[in-house]
Coordinates of C-alpha atoms in Angstrom, one line a residue:
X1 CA 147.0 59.5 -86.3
X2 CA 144.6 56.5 -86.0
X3 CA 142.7 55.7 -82.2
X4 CA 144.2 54.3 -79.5
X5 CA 141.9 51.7 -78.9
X6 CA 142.9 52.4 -75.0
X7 CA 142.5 56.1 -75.3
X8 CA 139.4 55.9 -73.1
X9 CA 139.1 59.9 -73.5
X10 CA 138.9 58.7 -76.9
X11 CA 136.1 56.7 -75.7
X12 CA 134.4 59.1 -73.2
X13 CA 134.1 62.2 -76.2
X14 CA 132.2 62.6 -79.6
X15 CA 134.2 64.8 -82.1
X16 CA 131.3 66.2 -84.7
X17 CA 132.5 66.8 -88.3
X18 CA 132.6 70.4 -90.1
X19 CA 129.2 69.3 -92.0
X20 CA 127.1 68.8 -88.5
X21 CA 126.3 72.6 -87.8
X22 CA 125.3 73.8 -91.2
X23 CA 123.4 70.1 -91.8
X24 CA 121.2 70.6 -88.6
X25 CA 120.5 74.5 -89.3
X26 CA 119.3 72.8 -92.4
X27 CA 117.2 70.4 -90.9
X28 CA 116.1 72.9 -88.1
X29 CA 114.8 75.4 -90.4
X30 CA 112.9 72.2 -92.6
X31 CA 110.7 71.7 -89.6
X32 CA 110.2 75.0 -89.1
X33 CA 108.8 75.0 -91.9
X34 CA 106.6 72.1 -91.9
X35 CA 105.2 73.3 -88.0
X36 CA 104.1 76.6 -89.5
X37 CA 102.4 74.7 -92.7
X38 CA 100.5 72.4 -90.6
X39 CA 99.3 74.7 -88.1
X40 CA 98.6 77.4 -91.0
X41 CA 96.7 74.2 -92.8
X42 CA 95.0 72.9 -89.9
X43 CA 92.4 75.8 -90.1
X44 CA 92.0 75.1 -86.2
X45 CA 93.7 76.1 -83.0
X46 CA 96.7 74.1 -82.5
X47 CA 94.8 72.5 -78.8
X48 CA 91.6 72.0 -80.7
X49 CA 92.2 70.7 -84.1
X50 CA 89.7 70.2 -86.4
X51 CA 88.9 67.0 -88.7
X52 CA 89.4 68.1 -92.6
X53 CA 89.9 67.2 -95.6
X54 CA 93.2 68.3 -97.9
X55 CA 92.5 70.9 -100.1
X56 CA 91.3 73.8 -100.5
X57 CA 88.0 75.2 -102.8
X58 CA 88.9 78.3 -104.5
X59 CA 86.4 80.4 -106.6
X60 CA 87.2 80.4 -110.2
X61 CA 87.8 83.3 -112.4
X62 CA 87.3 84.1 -116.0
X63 CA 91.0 85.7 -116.0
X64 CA 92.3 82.7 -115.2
X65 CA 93.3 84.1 -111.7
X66 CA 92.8 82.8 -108.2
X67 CA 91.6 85.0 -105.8
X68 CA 93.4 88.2 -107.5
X69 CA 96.9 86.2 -107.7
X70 CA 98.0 85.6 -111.1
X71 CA 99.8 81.7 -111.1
X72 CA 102.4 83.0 -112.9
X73 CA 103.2 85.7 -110.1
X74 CA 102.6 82.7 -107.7
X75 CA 104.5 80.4 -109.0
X76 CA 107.5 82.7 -109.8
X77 CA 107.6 83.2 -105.9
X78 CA 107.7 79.9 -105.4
X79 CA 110.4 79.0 -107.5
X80 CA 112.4 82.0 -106.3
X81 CA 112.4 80.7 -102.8
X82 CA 113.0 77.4 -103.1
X83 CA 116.2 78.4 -105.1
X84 CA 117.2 80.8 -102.9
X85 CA 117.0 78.7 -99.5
X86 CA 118.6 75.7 -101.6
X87 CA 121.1 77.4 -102.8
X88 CA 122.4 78.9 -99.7
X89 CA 122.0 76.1 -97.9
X90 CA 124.3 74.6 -100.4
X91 CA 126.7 76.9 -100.2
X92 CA 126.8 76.3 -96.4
X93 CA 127.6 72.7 -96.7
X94 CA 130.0 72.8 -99.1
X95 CA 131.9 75.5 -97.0
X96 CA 131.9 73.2 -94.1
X97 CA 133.0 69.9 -95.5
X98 CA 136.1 68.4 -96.5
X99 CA 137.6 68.5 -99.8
X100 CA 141.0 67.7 -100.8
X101 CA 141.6 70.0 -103.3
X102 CA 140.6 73.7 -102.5
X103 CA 140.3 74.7 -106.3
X104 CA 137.7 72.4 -106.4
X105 CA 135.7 74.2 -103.5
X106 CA 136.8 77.5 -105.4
X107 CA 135.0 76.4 -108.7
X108 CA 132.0 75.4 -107.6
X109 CA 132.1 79.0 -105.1
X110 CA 132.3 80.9 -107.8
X111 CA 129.6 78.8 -109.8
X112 CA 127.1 79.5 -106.4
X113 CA 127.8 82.7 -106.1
X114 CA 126.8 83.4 -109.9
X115 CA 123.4 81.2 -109.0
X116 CA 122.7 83.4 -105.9
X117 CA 123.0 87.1 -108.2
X118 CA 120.8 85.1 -111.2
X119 CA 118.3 84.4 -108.2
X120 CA 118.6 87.7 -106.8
X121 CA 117.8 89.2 -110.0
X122 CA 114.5 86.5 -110.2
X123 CA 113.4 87.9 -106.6
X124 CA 113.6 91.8 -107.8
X125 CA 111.3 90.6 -110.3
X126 CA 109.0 89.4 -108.3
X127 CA 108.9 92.1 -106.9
X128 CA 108.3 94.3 -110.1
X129 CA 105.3 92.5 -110.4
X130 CA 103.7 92.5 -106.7
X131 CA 104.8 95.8 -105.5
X132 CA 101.4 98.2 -105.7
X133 CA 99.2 94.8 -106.4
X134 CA 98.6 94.1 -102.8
X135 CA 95.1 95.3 -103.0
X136 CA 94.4 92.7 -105.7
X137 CA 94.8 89.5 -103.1
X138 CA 91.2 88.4 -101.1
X139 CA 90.6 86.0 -99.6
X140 CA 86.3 84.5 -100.1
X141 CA 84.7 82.7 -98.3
X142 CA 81.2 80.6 -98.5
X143 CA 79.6 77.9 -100.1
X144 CA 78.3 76.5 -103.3
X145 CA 74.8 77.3 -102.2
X146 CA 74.9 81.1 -100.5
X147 CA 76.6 84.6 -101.4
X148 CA 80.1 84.5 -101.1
X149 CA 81.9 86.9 -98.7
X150 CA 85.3 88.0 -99.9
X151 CA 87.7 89.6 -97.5
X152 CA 91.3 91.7 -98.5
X153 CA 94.3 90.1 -97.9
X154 CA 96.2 92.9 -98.7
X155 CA 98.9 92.9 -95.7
X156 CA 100.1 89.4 -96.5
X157 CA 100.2 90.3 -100.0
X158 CA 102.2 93.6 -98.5
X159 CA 104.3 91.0 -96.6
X160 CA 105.2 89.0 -99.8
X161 CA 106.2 92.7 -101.3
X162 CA 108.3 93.2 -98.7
X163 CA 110.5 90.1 -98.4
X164 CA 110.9 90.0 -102.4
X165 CA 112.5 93.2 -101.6
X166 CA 114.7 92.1 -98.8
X167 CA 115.3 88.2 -100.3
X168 CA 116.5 90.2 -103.0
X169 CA 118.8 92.2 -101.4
X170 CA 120.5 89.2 -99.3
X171 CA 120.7 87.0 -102.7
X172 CA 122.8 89.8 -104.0
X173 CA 125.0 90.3 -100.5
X174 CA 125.5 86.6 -100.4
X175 CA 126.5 86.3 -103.7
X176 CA 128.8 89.1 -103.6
X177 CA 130.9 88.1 -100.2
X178 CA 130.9 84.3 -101.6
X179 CA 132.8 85.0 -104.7
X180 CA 134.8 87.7 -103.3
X181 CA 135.8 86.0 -99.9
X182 CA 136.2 83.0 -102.2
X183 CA 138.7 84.9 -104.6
X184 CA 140.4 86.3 -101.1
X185 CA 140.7 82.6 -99.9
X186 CA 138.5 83.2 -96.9
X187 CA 135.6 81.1 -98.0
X188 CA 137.7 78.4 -99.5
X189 CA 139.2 77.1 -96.2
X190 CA 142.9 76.3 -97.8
X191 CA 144.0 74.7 -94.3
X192 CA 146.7 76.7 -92.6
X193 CA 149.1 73.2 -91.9
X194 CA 149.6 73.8 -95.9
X195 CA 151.2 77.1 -96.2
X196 CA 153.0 76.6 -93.2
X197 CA 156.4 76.6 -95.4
X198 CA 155.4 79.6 -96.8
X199 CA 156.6 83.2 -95.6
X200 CA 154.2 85.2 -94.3
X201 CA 154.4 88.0 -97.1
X202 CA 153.6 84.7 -100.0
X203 CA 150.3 83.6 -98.2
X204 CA 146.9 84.8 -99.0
X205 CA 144.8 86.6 -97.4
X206 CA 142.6 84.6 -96.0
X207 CA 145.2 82.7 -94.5
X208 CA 146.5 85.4 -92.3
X209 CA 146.4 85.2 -89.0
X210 CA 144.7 89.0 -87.8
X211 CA 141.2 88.3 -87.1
X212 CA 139.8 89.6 -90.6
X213 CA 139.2 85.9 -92.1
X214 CA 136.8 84.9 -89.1
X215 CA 135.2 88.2 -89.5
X216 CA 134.3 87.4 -92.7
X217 CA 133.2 84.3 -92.8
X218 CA 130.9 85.3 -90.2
X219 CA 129.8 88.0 -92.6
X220 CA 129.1 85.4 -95.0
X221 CA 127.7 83.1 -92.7
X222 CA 125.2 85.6 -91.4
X223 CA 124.3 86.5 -95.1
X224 CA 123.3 83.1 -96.6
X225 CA 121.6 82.2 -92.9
X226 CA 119.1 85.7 -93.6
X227 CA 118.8 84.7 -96.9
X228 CA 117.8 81.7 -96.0
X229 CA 115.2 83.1 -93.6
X230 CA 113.5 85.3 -95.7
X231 CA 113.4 82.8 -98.6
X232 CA 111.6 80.3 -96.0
X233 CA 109.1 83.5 -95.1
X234 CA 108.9 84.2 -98.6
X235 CA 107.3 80.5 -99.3
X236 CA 105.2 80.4 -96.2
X237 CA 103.5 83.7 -96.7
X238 CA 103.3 82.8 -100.4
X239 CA 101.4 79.6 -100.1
X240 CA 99.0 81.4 -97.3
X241 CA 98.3 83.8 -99.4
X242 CA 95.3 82.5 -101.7
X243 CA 94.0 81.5 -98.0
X244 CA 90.6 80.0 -99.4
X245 CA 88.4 78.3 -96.8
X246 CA 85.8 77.7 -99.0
X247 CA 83.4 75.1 -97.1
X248 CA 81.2 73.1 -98.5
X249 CA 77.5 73.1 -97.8
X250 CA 74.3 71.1 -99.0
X251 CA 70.8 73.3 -99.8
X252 CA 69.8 72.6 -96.5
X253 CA 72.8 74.8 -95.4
X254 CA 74.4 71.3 -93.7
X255 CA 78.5 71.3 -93.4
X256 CA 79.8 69.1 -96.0
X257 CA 83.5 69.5 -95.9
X258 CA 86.3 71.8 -94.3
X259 CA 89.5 72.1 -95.4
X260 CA 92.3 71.0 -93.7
X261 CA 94.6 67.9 -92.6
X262 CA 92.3 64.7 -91.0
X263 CA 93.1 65.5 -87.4
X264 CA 95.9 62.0 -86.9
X265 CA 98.0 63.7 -89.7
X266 CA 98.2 67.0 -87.8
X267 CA 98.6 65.5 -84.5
X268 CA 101.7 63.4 -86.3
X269 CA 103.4 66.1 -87.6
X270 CA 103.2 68.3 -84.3
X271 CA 104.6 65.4 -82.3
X272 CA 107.8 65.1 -85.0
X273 CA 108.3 68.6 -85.5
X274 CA 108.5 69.3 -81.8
X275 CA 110.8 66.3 -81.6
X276 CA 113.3 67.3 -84.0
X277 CA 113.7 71.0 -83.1
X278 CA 113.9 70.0 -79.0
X279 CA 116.3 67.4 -80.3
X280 CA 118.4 70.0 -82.3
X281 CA 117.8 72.3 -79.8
X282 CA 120.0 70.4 -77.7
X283 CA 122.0 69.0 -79.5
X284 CA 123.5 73.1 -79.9
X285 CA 124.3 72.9 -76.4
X286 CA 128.4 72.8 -76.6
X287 CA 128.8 69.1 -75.3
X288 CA 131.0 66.2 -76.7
X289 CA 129.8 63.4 -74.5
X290 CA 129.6 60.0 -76.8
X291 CA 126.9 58.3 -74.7
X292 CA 124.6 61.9 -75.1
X293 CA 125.6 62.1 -79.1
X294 CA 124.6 58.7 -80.0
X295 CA 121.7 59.2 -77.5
X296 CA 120.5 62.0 -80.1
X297 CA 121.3 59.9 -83.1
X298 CA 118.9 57.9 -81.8
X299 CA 116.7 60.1 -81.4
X300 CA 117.0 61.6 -85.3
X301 CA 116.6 57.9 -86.2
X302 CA 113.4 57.6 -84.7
X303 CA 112.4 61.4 -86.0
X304 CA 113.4 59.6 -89.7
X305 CA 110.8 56.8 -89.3
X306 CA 108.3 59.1 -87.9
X307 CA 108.6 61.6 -90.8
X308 CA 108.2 58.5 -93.0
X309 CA 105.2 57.5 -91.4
X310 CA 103.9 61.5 -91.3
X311 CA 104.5 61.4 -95.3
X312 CA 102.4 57.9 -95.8
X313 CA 99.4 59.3 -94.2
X314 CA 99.8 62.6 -96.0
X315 CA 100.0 60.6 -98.9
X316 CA 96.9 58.3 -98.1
X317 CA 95.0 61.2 -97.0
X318 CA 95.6 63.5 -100.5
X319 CA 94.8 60.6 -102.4
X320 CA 90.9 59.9 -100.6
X321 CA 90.7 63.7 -101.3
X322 CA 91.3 63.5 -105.3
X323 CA 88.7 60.3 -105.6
X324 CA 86.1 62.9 -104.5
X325 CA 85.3 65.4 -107.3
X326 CA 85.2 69.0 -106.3
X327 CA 81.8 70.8 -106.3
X328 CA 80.5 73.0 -109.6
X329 CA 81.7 76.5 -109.7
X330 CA 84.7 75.9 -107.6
X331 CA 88.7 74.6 -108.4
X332 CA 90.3 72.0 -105.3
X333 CA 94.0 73.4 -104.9
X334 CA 95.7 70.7 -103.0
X335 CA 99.4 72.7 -103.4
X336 CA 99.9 73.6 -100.0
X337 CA 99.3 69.7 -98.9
X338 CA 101.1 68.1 -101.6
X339 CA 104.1 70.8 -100.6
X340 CA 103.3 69.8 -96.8
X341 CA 104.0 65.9 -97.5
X342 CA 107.0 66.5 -99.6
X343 CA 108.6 68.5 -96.8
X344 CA 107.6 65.5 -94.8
X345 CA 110.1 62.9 -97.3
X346 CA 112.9 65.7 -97.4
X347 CA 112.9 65.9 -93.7
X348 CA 113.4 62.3 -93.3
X349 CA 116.0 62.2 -95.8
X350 CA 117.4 64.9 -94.6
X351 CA 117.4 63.2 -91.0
X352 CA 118.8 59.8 -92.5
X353 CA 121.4 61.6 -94.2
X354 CA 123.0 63.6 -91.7
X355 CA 123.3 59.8 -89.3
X356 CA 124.6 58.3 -92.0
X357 CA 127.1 60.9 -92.2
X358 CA 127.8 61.7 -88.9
X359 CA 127.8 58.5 -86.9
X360 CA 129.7 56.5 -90.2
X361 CA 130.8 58.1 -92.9
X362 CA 133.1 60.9 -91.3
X363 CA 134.1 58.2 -88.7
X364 CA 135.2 55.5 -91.1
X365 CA 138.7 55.9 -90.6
X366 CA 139.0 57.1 -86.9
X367 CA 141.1 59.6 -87.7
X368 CA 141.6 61.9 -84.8
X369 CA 144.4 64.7 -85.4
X370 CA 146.4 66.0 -88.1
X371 CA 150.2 66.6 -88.4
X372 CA 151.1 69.4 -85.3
X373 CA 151.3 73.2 -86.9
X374 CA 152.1 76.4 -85.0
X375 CA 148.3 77.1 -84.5
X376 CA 146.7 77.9 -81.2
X377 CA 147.0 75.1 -79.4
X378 CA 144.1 76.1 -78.0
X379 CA 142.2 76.5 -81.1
X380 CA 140.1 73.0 -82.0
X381 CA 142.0 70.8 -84.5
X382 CA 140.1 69.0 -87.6
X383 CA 141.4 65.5 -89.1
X384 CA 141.8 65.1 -92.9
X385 CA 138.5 63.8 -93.1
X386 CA 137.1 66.4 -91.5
X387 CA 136.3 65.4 -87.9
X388 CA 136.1 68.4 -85.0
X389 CA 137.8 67.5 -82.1
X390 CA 135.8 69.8 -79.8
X391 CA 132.6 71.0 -79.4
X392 CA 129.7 70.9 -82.2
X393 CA 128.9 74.9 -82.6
X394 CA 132.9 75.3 -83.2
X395 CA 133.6 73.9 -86.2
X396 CA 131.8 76.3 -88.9
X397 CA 134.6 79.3 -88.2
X398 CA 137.9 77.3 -88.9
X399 CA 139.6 77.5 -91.8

């Protein structure tokens, strides 16, 4: 059923698609991220922050080591949680939006959830190799001209041990309830309106109307959002961890660099990543009002420009740092702040993305309802294309 063009309620409400909630968790936990890099990399207090420059001198090591940390144990890390918080975010979305076909959702399910157990078996190797290494990790700090002072950093090294462990763990849970509750019908939303000729005895289980199919998508739900945490604790605490402040001085003992982000770069990033998660933040609040939705999708426009902006002087910034050659006896890691301004690009495509989607795509045929069913009449419909007609935080539970 197409829009009244005279339905003013119509008008007056804002029906979000299945996508919006899992896309903004998304996007939520992205800046997340990027706030805790940039006040980790600002090397400052987040009121007095500190002019730098973006990287970080770390003391070589004939073992090819930095700091205690093997790069292949770092790197491993890395990779494992990037996969892991992609891949669960993935499985999210494709939960939560629209396909005609459910044996296509069921397909790729199953191919997730295999994805989720091979990464899950990554993480428990990960943490083969760190657990009872902690005491390897240091963290030195000087300058080219005097002694260098190195300090443990055995507990965030401990902390890495213990959320391979527990990333593991959750990788294997998720994968588990995805392909199970996929093979159930649970997780593949076959809508209810298409059994409806079917007897009660012929339809599967995850179509049957007793409260266990909520339950378990909420299961699963829970699962890949913990996953998703730890994986995005994992990377933080992982790119900390080499933690060199090696500063730069002259032979007369004079300051000659700090590492860190040039202080307009931080003070960017601060203002867009309090933007967006206020933004979001709100935007969770149950309301359907079309004037305060489009007001927000303003507001994620602007956030999109200002990450833009945020990753150009990032850019600019990393670039002035390379053209200056690193002192003798040290290596420049710049990781952390190239990582930094890619999160910065994602974000903004990430921000872009979810407009586009919400405020056109899912809109493009103004379709508000679907045929009537003996559902709760209660219970908030969804149109073919996969519009919500109700609240935003009530569309990731229906089938």
């Amino acid at each position: 059923m197409y829009a009244d063009l005279e339905d003013k309620e119509y008008w007056r409400n804002f029906e979000y698609s299945a996508a919006a909630l899992p896309w903004l968790l998304g996007i939520l936990l992205t800046f997340i991220t990027l706030i805790s890099l940039s006040i980790w990399l600002a090397h400052s207090q987040v009121w007095t922050v500190v002019d730098g420059v973006p990287r970080d001198m770390v003391v070589e090591e004939s073992n090819g080591e930095i700091s205690g940390i093997s790069a292949a144990r770092r790197n491993m890390r890395l990779a494992t949680s990037i996969l892991a918080i992609s891949l669960a975010v993935i499985t999210a979305v494709i939960y939560a939006v629209h396909v005609d076909h459910h044996r296509y959702r069921k397909y790729v399910n199953y191919l997730l959830a295999a994805c989720l157990l091979a990464t899950g078996i990554l993480a428990v190797v990960c943490f083969g190799l760190d657990v009872g290494r902690e005491d390897d990790a240091e963290n030195c700090v000087g300058s080219a001209h005097a002694t260098t002072v190195c300090e443990s950093l055995a507990d965030i090294a401990l902390l890495c041990t213990i959320f391979d462990a527990l990333l593991a763990a959750f990788l294997f849970i998720s994968g588990f309830l995805v392909a199970a509750f996929t093979r159930s019908g649970d997780w593949c939303r076959i809508r209810y309106q298409n059994t409806y000729h079917e007897l009660y005895s012929d339809r599967w289980p995850g179509l049957v109307a007793n409260g266990v199919s909520r339950v378990r998508k909420t299961l699963t739900f829970w699962a890949l959002f913990l996953t998703i945490v730890f994986g995005v604790t994992l990377l933080c605490a992982t790119l900390a961890l080499p933690g060199q402040q090696y500063q730069w001085v002259d032979s007369n003992n004079r300051l000659i660099e700090t590492p860190g982000w040039p202080v307009r770069c931080t003070i960017v990033r601060y203002a867009l990543c309090t933007l967006v998660i206020l933004t979001i933040a709100f935007n969770l609040i149950p309301l359907n009002s079309r004037v305060v939705s489009y007001t927000l999708g303003f507001l994620y426009v602007v956030a999109s420009a200002m990450a833009i902006a945020a990753f150009g002087l990032d850019v600019a910034a990393i670039v002035d740092a390379t053209a200056t050659s690193c002192p003798a006896g040290v290596t420049c890691d710049y990781t952390p702040y190239v990582t930094t301004a890619v999160i910065d690009i994602v974000g903004s495509i990430l921000l872009a993305g979810y407009v586009f989607w919400e405020y056109y795509w899912a809109k493009r045929e103004q379709q508000l309802d679907v045929e009537p069913t003996d559902a709760d009449p209660e219970t908030p419909q969804q149109s073919k294309d996969g519009i919500q007609n109700g609240p935003l935080l009530s569309s990731p539970y229906e089938a």
